[in-house]
Coordinates of N, CA and C in Angstrom, one line a residue:
G1 N -4.4 -7.8 -16.6 CA -5.2 -7.8 -15.4 C -4.2 -7.8 -14.2
L2 N -3.8 -9.0 -13.8 CA -3.0 -9.1 -12.6 C -1.6 -8.4 -12.7
G3 N -1.0 -8.4 -13.9 CA 0.3 -7.7 -14.1 C 0.1 -6.2 -13.9
S4 N -0.9 -5.6 -14.5 CA -1.1 -4.2 -14.4 C -1.5 -3.8 -12.9
A5 N -2.2 -4.7 -12.2 CA -2.5 -4.4 -10.8 C -1.2 -4.4 -10.0
R6 N -0.3 -5.3 -10.3 CA 1.0 -5.3 -9.6 C 1.8 -4.1 -9.9
Q7 N 1.8 -3.6 -11.1 CA 2.5 -2.4 -11.5 C 2.0 -1.2 -10.8
A8 N 0.6 -1.1 -10.7 CA 0.0 0.0 -10.0 C 0.4 0.0 -8.5
L9 N 0.4 -1.2 -7.9 CA 0.8 -1.3 -6.5 C 2.2 -0.9 -6.3
G10 N 3.0 -1.4 -7.2 CA 4.5 -1.1 -7.2 C 4.7 0.4 -7.3
A11 N 4.0 1.1 -8.2 CA 4.2 2.5 -8.4 C 3.8 3.3 -7.1
N12 N 2.6 2.9 -6.6 CA 2.1 3.5 -5.4 C 3.1 3.3 -4.2
G13 N 3.6 2.1 -4.1 CA 4.5 1.8 -3.0 C 5.8 2.5 -3.2
R14 N 6.3 2.7 -4.4 CA 7.5 3.4 -4.7 C 7.4 4.8 -4.3
R15 N 6.2 5.5 -4.7 CA 6.0 6.9 -4.3 C 6.0 7.0 -2.8
A16 N 5.3 6.1 -2.1 CA 5.2 6.2 -0.6 C 6.6 6.0 0.0
A17 N 7.4 5.1 -0.5 CA 8.7 4.9 0.0 C 9.6 6.1 -0.2
E18 N 9.5 6.7 -1.4 CA 10.3 7.9 -1.7 C 9.9 9.0 -0.8
E19 N 8.6 9.2 -0.6 CA 8.1 10.3 0.3 C 8.6 10.0 1.7
A20 N 8.6 8.8 2.2 CA 9.1 8.5 3.6 C 10.5 8.9 3.7
V21 N 11.4 8.5 2.8 CA 12.8 8.9 2.8 C 13.0 10.4 2.8
R22 N 12.2 11.1 1.9 CA 12.3 12.5 1.8 C 11.9 13.2 3.1
R23 N 10.7 12.8 3.7 CA 10.3 13.3 5.0 C 11.3 13.2 6.1
A24 N 11.9 12.0 6.1 CA 12.9 11.7 7.2 C 14.1 12.6 7.0
A25 N 14.5 12.9 5.7 CA 15.7 13.8 5.5 C 15.3 15.2 5.9
V26 N 14.1 15.6 5.6 CA 13.7 17.0 6.0 C 13.6 17.1 7.5
T27 N 13.1 16.1 8.2 CA 13.0 16.1 9.6 C 14.4 16.1 10.2
C28 N 15.4 15.4 9.7 CA 16.7 15.4 10.1 C 17.3 16.8 10.0
Y29 N 17.1 17.4 8.8 CA 17.6 18.8 8.6 C 17.0 19.8 9.7
A30 N 15.7 19.6 9.9 CA 15.0 20.5 10.9 C 15.6 20.3 12.3
L31 N 15.9 19.1 12.7 CA 16.4 18.8 14.0 C 17.9 19.0 14.2
E32 N 18.6 18.6 13.2 CA 20.1 18.6 13.3 C 20.8 19.7 12.6
G33 N 20.1 20.4 11.7 CA 20.7 21.5 11.0 C 21.4 21.1 9.7
A34 N 21.4 19.9 9.3 CA 22.0 19.4 8.1 C 21.3 18.2 7.6
Y35 N 21.3 18.0 6.3 CA 20.8 16.7 5.8 C 21.7 15.6 6.1
P36 N 21.1 14.4 6.3 CA 22.0 13.3 6.7 C 22.9 12.9 5.5
E37 N 24.0 12.3 5.9 CA 25.0 12.0 4.9 C 24.7 10.7 4.1
S38 N 23.7 9.9 4.6 CA 23.4 8.7 3.9 C 22.0 8.2 4.3
Y39 N 21.5 7.3 3.4 CA 20.3 6.6 3.7 C 20.4 5.7 4.9
D40 N 21.5 5.1 5.1 CA 21.7 4.3 6.3 C 21.6 5.1 7.6
Y41 N 22.0 6.4 7.6 CA 21.8 7.2 8.7 C 20.3 7.4 9.0
L42 N 19.5 7.6 8.0 CA 18.1 7.8 8.1 C 17.5 6.5 8.7
K43 N 17.9 5.4 8.2 CA 17.4 4.1 8.8 C 17.7 3.9 10.2
A44 N 19.0 4.2 10.6 CA 19.4 4.0 12.0 C 18.8 5.0 13.0
H45 N 18.7 6.3 12.5 CA 18.3 7.3 13.5 C 16.9 7.9 13.3
Y46 N 16.2 7.6 12.2 CA 14.9 8.1 12.0 C 13.9 7.0 11.6
G47 N 14.3 5.8 11.7 CA 13.3 4.7 11.6 C 12.7 4.5 10.2
V48 N 13.4 5.0 9.2 CA 12.9 4.8 7.8 C 13.0 3.3 7.5
A49 N 11.9 2.7 7.0 CA 11.8 1.3 6.7 C 11.3 1.1 5.3
V50 N 12.1 1.0 4.3 CA 11.7 0.7 3.0 C 12.0 -0.8 2.7
N51 N 11.1 -1.5 2.1 CA 11.3 -2.9 1.7 C 12.4 -3.0 0.6
E52 N 13.6 -3.2 1.1 CA 14.8 -3.2 0.1 C 14.8 -4.5 -0.7
R53 N 13.9 -5.4 -0.5 CA 13.8 -6.6 -1.4 C 12.9 -6.2 -2.6
R54 N 12.2 -5.2 -2.4 CA 11.2 -4.7 -3.5 C 11.7 -3.4 -4.2
Y55 N 12.4 -2.5 -3.4 CA 12.7 -1.2 -3.9 C 14.2 -0.9 -3.7
L56 N 14.7 -0.2 -4.7 CA 16.1 0.3 -4.6 C 16.1 1.7 -4.3
V57 N 16.7 2.1 -3.2 CA 16.8 3.5 -2.7 C 18.1 4.1 -3.2
S58 N 18.0 5.2 -3.9 CA 19.2 6.0 -4.3 C 19.2 7.3 -3.5
Y59 N 20.3 7.6 -2.8 CA 20.4 8.7 -1.9 C 21.7 9.4 -2.2
S60 N 21.7 10.5 -2.8 CA 23.0 11.2 -3.2 C 23.0 12.6 -2.6
V61 N 24.1 12.8 -1.8 CA 24.3 14.1 -1.1 C 25.3 15.0 -1.8
F62 N 25.0 16.2 -2.0 CA 25.9 17.2 -2.6 C 26.6 18.0 -1.5
A63 N 25.8 18.5 -0.6 CA 26.2 19.4 0.5 C 25.2 19.2 1.6
A64 N 25.7 19.4 2.9 CA 24.8 19.2 4.0 C 23.7 20.1 4.1
N65 N 23.8 21.3 3.4 CA 22.7 22.3 3.5 C 21.8 22.2 2.2
L66 N 22.0 21.2 1.3 CA 21.1 21.1 0.1 C 20.4 19.8 0.2
M67 N 19.1 19.8 -0.2 CA 18.3 18.6 -0.2 C 19.0 17.5 -1.1
P68 N 19.2 16.3 -0.5 CA 19.8 15.2 -1.3 C 18.9 14.8 -2.5
D69 N 19.5 14.2 -3.5 CA 18.8 13.7 -4.6 C 18.3 12.3 -4.1
I70 N 17.0 12.1 -4.0 CA 16.4 10.9 -3.5 C 15.5 10.3 -4.6
S71 N 15.7 9.0 -4.9 CA 14.8 8.3 -5.8 C 14.7 6.9 -5.3
V72 N 13.5 6.3 -5.6 CA 13.2 4.9 -5.2 C 12.7 4.3 -6.5
E73 N 13.3 3.1 -6.8 CA 12.9 2.4 -8.0 C 12.4 1.0 -7.6
V74 N 11.4 0.5 -8.4 CA 10.9 -0.8 -8.1 C 11.9 -1.8 -8.7
L75 N 12.3 -2.8 -7.9 CA 13.2 -3.9 -8.4 C 12.3 -4.9 -9.2
P76 N 13.0 -5.5 -10.2 CA 12.2 -6.5 -10.9 C 12.0 -7.7 -10.0
E77 N 10.9 -8.4 -10.2 CA 10.6 -9.6 -9.3 C 11.7 -10.6 -9.4
G78 N 12.0 -11.1 -8.2 CA 13.0 -12.2 -8.1 C 14.4 -11.6 -7.8
V79 N 14.5 -10.3 -7.7 CA 15.8 -9.6 -7.4 C 15.8 -9.3 -5.9
G80 N 16.9 -9.5 -5.3 CA 17.1 -9.1 -3.9 C 16.9 -10.2 -3.0

């Protein structure tokens, strides 16, 4: 019951967080001509706000003109 509801909310929140980071990266590329070098840059310059007590954001850049590898994972309860 309650555990599966939390899992569903966590999965939906994870997808929303990942999409927010991805949209910000694409916006940065459109405005600046390059993907940002880090997730911290997106937070500072594009207002991305992911609950980092609940989610772990992985942001890996290969080249400024290639979409970064972006993933968001739900942290276990009590971590962070």
